DNA sequence: TATTGTTATACTCTATAACTATA
DNA sequence: TATAGTTATAGAGTATAACAATA
């Protein structure tokens, strides 16, 4: 069975027979899968009225179990400090998080989930997990583990 | 050896022991790999003074071997017609493509690579292939083929 | 009326840097 | 001086819809 990438590789083979495009068969497919997944994941986030970044902020706070500073958050999530401030302000306005100002260092604050924030992120997490389970339906358990192992090898190599 | 995703999964296990987060181990890793790759691919495109979308337009024209209409291009590359018009105009201004107006249907045109466009995309393609080869260095040939096969299975299932 | 392609508008998101307050 | 966090600005990129020309 042929997918779109097979067609693309075949076209290149015709016009550039001397080139080895095999890496495109891996990279191109991974980027396409990511693109499809990204869209489906965003659909579910939108239903909870949040962006994927906002989900990541709330989820990071939830699983840390302790309040984090904006600096810790933007470094973890690889955003600029300005972008993080904007996102935090949005979530504060919606009552999902609150800022707790430090006693020791009065420049600093910690970002903390509100009760409502915890409720919302727990709901969103459930929907997100179900969504990801669906994305992986085409693979059996062995294949999922294989895929995870290959991706982990790539991630560990780049760090 | 543990990667970042292992740490995240472990945190969720602590706070939500009843949840099966295994899908996150696959989806999360794929999304992280894509993110890293995207950045490295963009770096090389930037050196050729193009965006990844512009590369895709030029590459699509190159491997098709025939001029394509803006409509064909925006449907293939999944952009809006307006966004495609803007991109085409940029590439025309830089002399990489030109519009050939149709005789049969005077609303329509075909987008064609110029000689300079062919030179540029051929150079960019070489750099891009080399870049992708580097991204896949952590895997041996068997592993690359396994990864491609798993991703293909996912792509075929979603179509 | 429908379609092709362009243009105008508005929106989202971001990085950068200026800025305030504090260390 | 350096750091934590916010705010202001500008930029990139897009989708949407209005538009002109043609089918």
Short mmCIF file of C-alpha atoms (C1' of nucleotides) in Angstrom, two decimals:
data_model
loop_
_atom_site.label_atom_id
_atom_site.label_comp_id
_atom_site.label_asym_id
_atom_site.label_seq_id
_atom_site.Cartn_x
_atom_site.Cartn_y
_atom_site.Cartn_z
CA UNK A 1 0.00 0.00 0.00
CA UNK A 2 1.27 3.43 -0.96
CA UNK A 3 0.99 6.66 0.95
CA UNK A 4 1.50 10.24 -0.25
CA UNK A 5 5.17 10.18 0.64
CA UNK A 6 5.73 7.15 -1.58
CA UNK A 7 4.39 9.22 -4.47
CA UNK A 8 6.70 12.10 -3.68
CA UNK A 9 9.73 9.81 -3.41
CA UNK A 10 8.85 8.23 -6.73
CA UNK A 11 8.69 11.65 -8.41
CA UNK A 12 12.11 12.60 -7.08
CA UNK A 13 13.51 9.24 -8.23
CA UNK A 14 12.37 10.04 -11.76
CA UNK A 15 13.80 13.53 -11.93
CA UNK A 16 16.85 13.02 -9.70
CA UNK A 17 17.75 9.32 -9.95
CA UNK A 18 21.24 9.97 -8.57
CA UNK A 19 19.96 11.30 -5.23
CA UNK A 20 19.31 9.19 -2.13
CA UNK A 21 16.04 10.59 -0.78
CA UNK A 22 15.45 7.81 1.74
CA UNK A 23 15.78 10.19 4.70
CA UNK A 24 12.83 12.09 3.28
CA UNK A 25 10.77 8.93 3.67
CA UNK A 26 11.33 9.03 7.41
CA UNK A 27 11.45 12.76 8.12
CA UNK A 28 8.62 13.61 5.74
CA UNK A 29 6.35 11.00 7.24
CA UNK A 30 7.09 12.01 10.81
CA UNK A 31 6.36 15.64 10.00
CA UNK A 32 3.08 14.67 8.34
CA UNK A 33 2.00 12.54 11.27
CA UNK A 34 2.85 15.39 13.63
CA UNK A 35 0.82 17.77 11.54
CA UNK A 36 -2.24 15.53 11.56
CA UNK A 37 -1.91 14.84 15.25
CA UNK A 38 -1.39 18.51 16.08
CA UNK A 39 -4.67 19.38 14.39
CA UNK A 40 -6.61 16.69 16.17
CA UNK A 41 -5.06 17.54 19.54
CA UNK A 42 -5.86 21.24 19.04
CA UNK A 43 -9.49 20.37 18.29
CA UNK A 44 -9.88 18.84 21.73
CA UNK A 45 -8.04 21.69 23.46
CA UNK A 46 -10.35 24.16 21.75
CA UNK A 47 -13.37 22.36 23.14
CA UNK A 48 -11.98 23.15 26.60
CA UNK A 49 -11.38 26.71 25.38
CA UNK A 50 -7.63 26.52 25.67
CA UNK A 51 -4.62 26.52 23.39
CA UNK A 52 -2.01 23.78 23.50
CA UNK A 53 0.38 26.19 25.25
CA UNK A 54 -2.20 26.93 27.92
CA UNK A 55 -2.79 23.20 28.38
CA UNK A 56 0.97 22.75 28.77
CA UNK A 57 1.18 25.47 31.42
CA UNK A 58 -1.70 24.04 33.44
CA UNK A 59 -0.45 20.47 33.03
CA UNK A 60 3.07 21.43 34.08
CA UNK A 61 1.71 23.04 37.24
CA UNK A 62 -0.54 20.07 37.93
CA UNK A 63 2.08 17.38 37.67
CA UNK A 64 4.72 19.45 39.51
CA UNK A 65 2.35 19.58 42.49
CA UNK A 66 4.10 22.77 43.58
CA UNK A 67 3.70 26.36 42.36
CA UNK A 68 6.34 27.43 39.82
CA UNK A 69 7.77 30.83 38.96
CA UNK A 70 7.12 32.36 35.52
CA UNK A 71 10.84 31.96 34.85
CA UNK A 72 10.73 28.23 35.57
CA UNK A 73 7.68 27.92 33.33
CA UNK A 74 9.07 29.76 30.31
CA UNK A 75 12.34 27.87 30.49
CA UNK A 76 10.54 24.52 30.77
CA UNK A 77 8.14 25.30 27.95
CA UNK A 78 10.73 27.09 25.83
CA UNK A 79 8.89 30.38 25.42
CA UNK A 80 10.13 33.94 25.86
CA UNK A 81 9.47 35.63 29.18
CA UNK A 82 7.14 38.09 27.46
CA UNK A 83 5.07 35.38 25.83
CA UNK A 84 4.80 33.57 29.17
CA UNK A 85 3.65 36.73 30.97
CA UNK A 86 0.88 37.19 28.40
CA UNK A 87 -0.29 33.57 28.75
CA UNK A 88 -0.18 33.75 32.56
CA UNK A 89 -2.23 36.94 32.56
CA UNK A 90 -4.87 35.27 30.34
CA UNK A 91 -5.14 32.29 32.67
CA UNK A 92 -5.31 34.54 35.75
CA UNK A 93 -8.16 36.49 34.17
CA UNK A 94 -10.00 33.23 33.60
CA UNK A 95 -9.50 32.25 37.22
CA UNK A 96 -7.51 29.09 36.46
CA UNK A 97 -4.28 30.18 38.15
CA UNK A 98 -3.21 32.85 40.59
CA UNK A 99 0.02 34.60 41.43
CA UNK A 100 1.44 34.22 44.94
CA UNK A 101 4.03 36.88 45.67
CA UNK A 102 7.21 35.81 47.39
CA UNK A 103 8.09 37.05 50.87
CA UNK A 104 11.81 36.45 50.48
CA UNK A 105 12.31 37.99 47.04
CA UNK A 106 9.76 40.65 46.31
CA UNK A 107 10.55 40.69 42.58
CA UNK A 108 9.36 37.12 42.28
CA UNK A 109 6.11 35.24 42.35
CA UNK A 110 4.86 31.70 42.05
CA UNK A 111 2.08 30.61 39.75
CA UNK A 112 -0.45 28.32 41.40
CA UNK A 113 -3.48 26.46 40.12
CA UNK A 114 -6.83 27.52 41.60
CA UNK A 115 -9.42 24.89 42.51
CA UNK A 116 -11.17 25.70 39.27
CA UNK A 117 -7.85 25.38 37.42
CA UNK A 118 -7.33 21.91 38.89
CA UNK A 119 -10.83 20.86 37.86
CA UNK A 120 -10.35 22.17 34.33
CA UNK A 121 -6.91 20.64 33.76
CA UNK A 122 -8.05 17.27 35.13
CA UNK A 123 -10.95 17.26 32.68
CA UNK A 124 -8.71 18.39 29.85
CA UNK A 125 -6.14 15.73 30.70
CA UNK A 126 -8.74 12.98 30.48
CA UNK A 127 -9.95 14.23 27.10
CA UNK A 128 -6.36 14.59 25.93
CA UNK A 129 -5.46 11.04 26.94
CA UNK A 130 -8.51 9.65 25.20
CA UNK A 131 -7.63 11.66 22.12
CA UNK A 132 -4.06 10.34 22.09
CA UNK A 133 -5.32 6.78 22.56
CA UNK A 134 -7.40 7.27 19.43
CA UNK A 135 -4.45 8.63 17.47
CA UNK A 136 -2.56 5.45 18.26
CA UNK A 137 -5.39 3.04 17.44
CA UNK A 138 -3.76 2.00 14.15
CA UNK A 139 -0.85 0.45 16.09
CA UNK A 140 -0.84 -2.56 18.37
CA UNK A 141 0.98 -2.53 21.69
CA UNK A 142 4.24 -3.89 20.31
CA UNK A 143 4.24 -1.29 17.59
CA UNK A 144 3.54 1.52 20.05
CA UNK A 145 6.46 0.40 22.17
CA UNK A 146 8.72 0.13 19.13
CA UNK A 147 7.75 3.63 18.04
CA UNK A 148 8.31 5.07 21.51
CA UNK A 149 11.72 3.38 21.71
CA UNK A 150 12.85 4.72 18.33
CA UNK A 151 11.72 8.23 19.18
CA UNK A 152 13.38 8.05 22.56
CA UNK A 153 16.64 7.09 20.89
CA UNK A 154 16.36 10.18 18.68
CA UNK A 155 15.59 12.44 21.63
CA UNK A 156 18.43 11.11 23.77
CA UNK A 157 20.90 11.54 20.91
CA UNK A 158 20.05 15.21 20.41
CA UNK A 159 20.24 16.25 24.05
CA UNK B 1 18.53 5.77 30.00
CA UNK B 2 15.79 8.28 30.74
CA UNK B 3 14.60 11.12 28.59
CA UNK B 4 12.45 14.12 29.53
CA UNK B 5 9.25 12.30 28.69
CA UNK B 6 10.10 9.52 31.16
CA UNK B 7 10.28 12.19 33.86
CA UNK B 8 6.90 13.59 32.89
CA UNK B 9 5.29 10.15 32.84
CA UNK B 10 6.74 9.41 36.26
CA UNK B 11 5.26 12.62 37.68
CA UNK B 12 1.82 11.77 36.32
CA UNK B 13 2.12 8.25 37.75
CA UNK B 14 2.65 9.75 41.20
CA UNK B 15 -0.22 12.18 41.11
CA UNK B 16 -2.64 10.14 38.98
CA UNK B 17 -1.75 6.49 39.56
CA UNK B 18 -5.10 5.34 38.17
CA UNK B 19 -4.49 6.87 34.71
CA UNK B 20 -2.87 5.09 31.78
CA UNK B 21 -0.61 7.73 30.27
CA UNK B 22 1.26 5.38 27.96
CA UNK B 23 -0.06 7.10 24.83
CA UNK B 24 1.66 10.25 26.03
CA UNK B 25 4.94 8.39 25.85
CA UNK B 26 4.47 7.94 22.13
CA UNK B 27 2.64 11.12 21.15
CA UNK B 28 4.71 13.37 23.40
CA UNK B 29 7.97 12.00 22.06
CA UNK B 30 6.90 12.28 18.44
CA UNK B 31 5.85 15.87 18.98
CA UNK B 32 9.18 16.66 20.64
CA UNK B 33 11.18 15.05 17.85
CA UNK B 34 9.16 17.00 15.30
CA UNK B 35 9.83 20.21 17.18
CA UNK B 36 13.57 19.65 17.27
CA UNK B 37 13.67 18.61 13.62
CA UNK B 38 11.53 21.55 12.55
CA UNK B 39 13.99 23.96 14.10
CA UNK B 40 17.02 22.33 12.47
CA UNK B 41 15.29 22.13 9.08
CA UNK B 42 14.29 25.80 9.29
CA UNK B 43 17.87 26.77 10.03
CA UNK B 44 19.00 25.34 6.71
CA UNK B 45 16.06 26.87 4.81
CA UNK B 46 16.96 30.24 6.29
CA UNK B 47 20.49 29.94 4.96
CA UNK B 48 18.93 29.74 1.48
CA UNK B 49 16.75 32.70 2.45
CA UNK B 50 13.51 30.80 2.27
CA UNK B 51 10.81 29.57 4.61
CA UNK B 52 9.77 25.94 4.75
CA UNK B 53 6.56 26.82 2.88
CA UNK B 54 8.54 28.48 0.11
CA UNK B 55 10.77 25.42 -0.09
CA UNK B 56 7.68 23.25 -0.37
CA UNK B 57 6.26 25.36 -3.20
CA UNK B 58 9.50 25.28 -5.18
CA UNK B 59 10.04 21.57 -4.48
CA UNK B 60 6.48 20.71 -5.50
CA UNK B 61 6.96 22.52 -8.81
CA UNK B 62 10.37 20.90 -9.34
CA UNK B 63 9.27 17.32 -8.83
CA UNK B 64 6.01 17.78 -10.75
CA UNK B 65 8.09 18.77 -13.78
CA UNK B 66 5.08 20.72 -15.05
CA UNK B 67 3.75 24.15 -14.10
CA UNK B 68 0.89 24.09 -11.59
CA UNK B 69 -1.97 26.49 -10.94
CA UNK B 70 -2.15 28.40 -7.64
CA UNK B 71 -5.27 26.38 -6.86
CA UNK B 72 -3.43 23.09 -7.30
CA UNK B 73 -0.62 24.41 -5.14
CA UNK B 74 -2.73 25.61 -2.22
CA UNK B 75 -4.75 22.41 -2.18
CA UNK B 76 -1.62 20.26 -2.26
CA UNK B 77 0.12 22.27 0.44
CA UNK B 78 -3.03 22.81 2.49
CA UNK B 79 -2.92 26.60 2.60
CA UNK B 80 -5.66 29.13 1.94
CA UNK B 81 -5.81 30.69 -1.52
CA UNK B 82 -4.94 34.07 -0.05
CA UNK B 83 -1.86 32.76 1.73
CA UNK B 84 -0.72 31.04 -1.45
CA UNK B 85 -1.15 34.22 -3.50
CA UNK B 86 1.06 36.10 -1.06
CA UNK B 87 3.77 33.41 -1.16
CA UNK B 88 3.66 33.23 -4.96
CA UNK B 89 4.01 37.00 -5.24
CA UNK B 90 7.09 36.91 -2.99
CA UNK B 91 8.73 34.21 -5.09
CA UNK B 92 7.88 36.05 -8.34
CA UNK B 93 9.49 39.22 -6.97
CA UNK B 94 12.64 37.24 -6.20
CA UNK B 95 12.68 35.84 -9.73
CA UNK B 96 12.36 32.18 -8.70
CA UNK B 97 9.02 31.54 -10.38
CA UNK B 98 6.85 33.22 -13.00
CA UNK B 99 3.18 33.20 -13.87
CA UNK B 100 2.15 31.95 -17.30
CA UNK B 101 -1.37 33.04 -18.16
CA UNK B 102 -3.68 30.45 -19.72
CA UNK B 103 -5.00 30.85 -23.26
CA UNK B 104 -8.04 28.63 -22.72
CA UNK B 105 -9.21 30.01 -19.38
CA UNK B 106 -8.24 33.61 -18.94
CA UNK B 107 -8.98 33.59 -15.22
CA UNK B 108 -6.28 31.03 -14.65
CA UNK B 109 -2.50 30.89 -14.68
CA UNK B 110 0.25 28.37 -14.16
CA UNK B 111 3.19 28.87 -11.86
CA UNK B 112 6.52 27.89 -13.41
CA UNK B 113 10.06 27.74 -12.06
CA UNK B 114 12.55 30.11 -13.68
CA UNK B 115 16.08 28.91 -14.47
CA UNK B 116 17.21 30.68 -11.34
CA UNK B 117 14.39 29.00 -9.40
CA UNK B 118 15.57 25.59 -10.59
CA UNK B 119 19.13 26.36 -9.56
CA UNK B 120 18.05 27.56 -6.12
CA UNK B 121 15.71 24.67 -5.36
CA UNK B 122 18.28 22.10 -6.51
CA UNK B 123 20.83 23.61 -4.13
CA UNK B 124 18.28 23.79 -1.33
CA UNK B 125 17.25 20.18 -1.93
CA UNK B 126 20.83 18.98 -1.56
CA UNK B 127 21.26 20.90 1.68
CA UNK B 128 17.90 19.63 2.91
CA UNK B 129 18.76 15.99 2.20
CA UNK B 130 22.09 16.32 3.95
CA UNK B 131 20.31 17.92 6.89
CA UNK B 132 17.77 15.10 7.09
CA UNK B 133 20.55 12.51 6.89
CA UNK B 134 22.10 14.16 9.93
CA UNK B 135 18.83 14.12 11.83
CA UNK B 136 18.64 10.36 11.32
CA UNK B 137 22.26 9.63 12.27
CA UNK B 138 21.23 8.20 15.67
CA UNK B 139 19.41 5.35 13.91
CA UNK B 140 20.83 2.50 11.86
CA UNK B 141 19.28 1.45 8.57
CA UNK B 142 17.00 -1.15 10.12
CA UNK B 143 15.72 1.33 12.64
CA UNK B 144 15.10 3.95 9.96
CA UNK B 145 13.06 1.46 7.98
CA UNK B 146 11.12 0.41 11.08
CA UNK B 147 10.35 4.02 11.88
CA UNK B 148 9.24 4.78 8.33
CA UNK B 149 6.99 1.69 8.32
CA UNK B 150 5.32 2.60 11.61
CA UNK B 151 4.71 6.16 10.49
CA UNK B 152 3.37 4.97 7.15
CA UNK B 153 0.92 2.74 8.97
CA UNK B 154 -0.32 5.76 10.92
CA UNK B 155 -0.62 7.90 7.79
CA UNK B 156 -2.50 5.25 5.83
CA UNK B 157 -4.93 4.71 8.68
CA UNK B 158 -5.88 8.36 8.90
CA UNK B 159 -6.51 8.91 5.21
"C1'" DT C 1 -24.07 31.78 -10.92
"C1'" DA C 2 -19.74 29.60 -10.08
"C1'" DT C 3 -14.83 29.73 -10.28
"C1'" DT C 4 -9.82 31.63 -10.49
"C1'" DG C 5 -6.79 34.32 -8.41
"C1'" DT C 6 -5.66 38.76 -5.92
"C1'" DT C 7 -6.14 42.14 -2.39
"C1'" DA C 8 -7.63 44.16 2.01
"C1'" DT C 9 -8.56 43.39 6.66
"C1'" DA C 10 -8.16 41.60 11.01
"C1'" DC C 11 -6.39 38.27 14.06
"C1'" DT C 12 -3.15 35.27 16.67
"C1'" DC C 13 1.03 34.57 18.37
"C1'" DT C 14 5.58 35.61 19.14
"C1'" DA C 15 10.27 37.74 20.16
"C1'" DT C 16 12.63 41.79 21.39
"C1'" DA C 17 13.56 45.30 24.12
"C1'" DA C 18 12.27 48.92 27.26
"C1'" DC C 19 10.82 49.28 31.84
"C1'" DT C 20 9.82 48.77 37.07
"C1'" DA C 21 11.01 47.01 41.18
"C1'" DT C 22 14.06 44.59 43.86
"C1'" DA C 23 18.39 42.02 45.04
"C1'" DT D 1 24.90 45.63 38.26
"C1'" DA D 2 22.06 41.82 37.69
"C1'" DT D 3 17.65 39.58 37.97
"C1'" DA D 4 12.26 38.74 37.98
"C1'" DG D 5 8.49 39.78 35.75
"C1'" DT D 6 5.49 42.98 32.92
"C1'" DT D 7 4.37 45.87 29.14
"C1'" DA D 8 4.83 48.00 24.56
"C1'" DT D 9 6.07 47.44 19.99
"C1'" DA D 10 6.65 45.40 15.81
"C1'" DG D 11 6.84 41.48 12.88
"C1'" DA D 12 5.52 37.08 10.61
"C1'" DG D 13 2.11 34.46 9.04
"C1'" DT D 14 -2.49 33.23 8.40
"C1'" DA D 15 -7.63 32.88 7.30
"C1'" DT D 16 -11.57 35.26 5.89
"C1'" DA D 17 -14.05 37.74 2.96
"C1'" DA D 18 -14.59 41.24 -0.52
"C1'" DC D 19 -13.37 41.81 -5.15
"C1'" DA D 20 -12.49 41.67 -10.45
"C1'" DA D 21 -12.41 39.02 -14.37
"C1'" DT D 22 -13.93 35.23 -16.76
"C1'" DA D 23 -16.46 30.80 -17.45
#
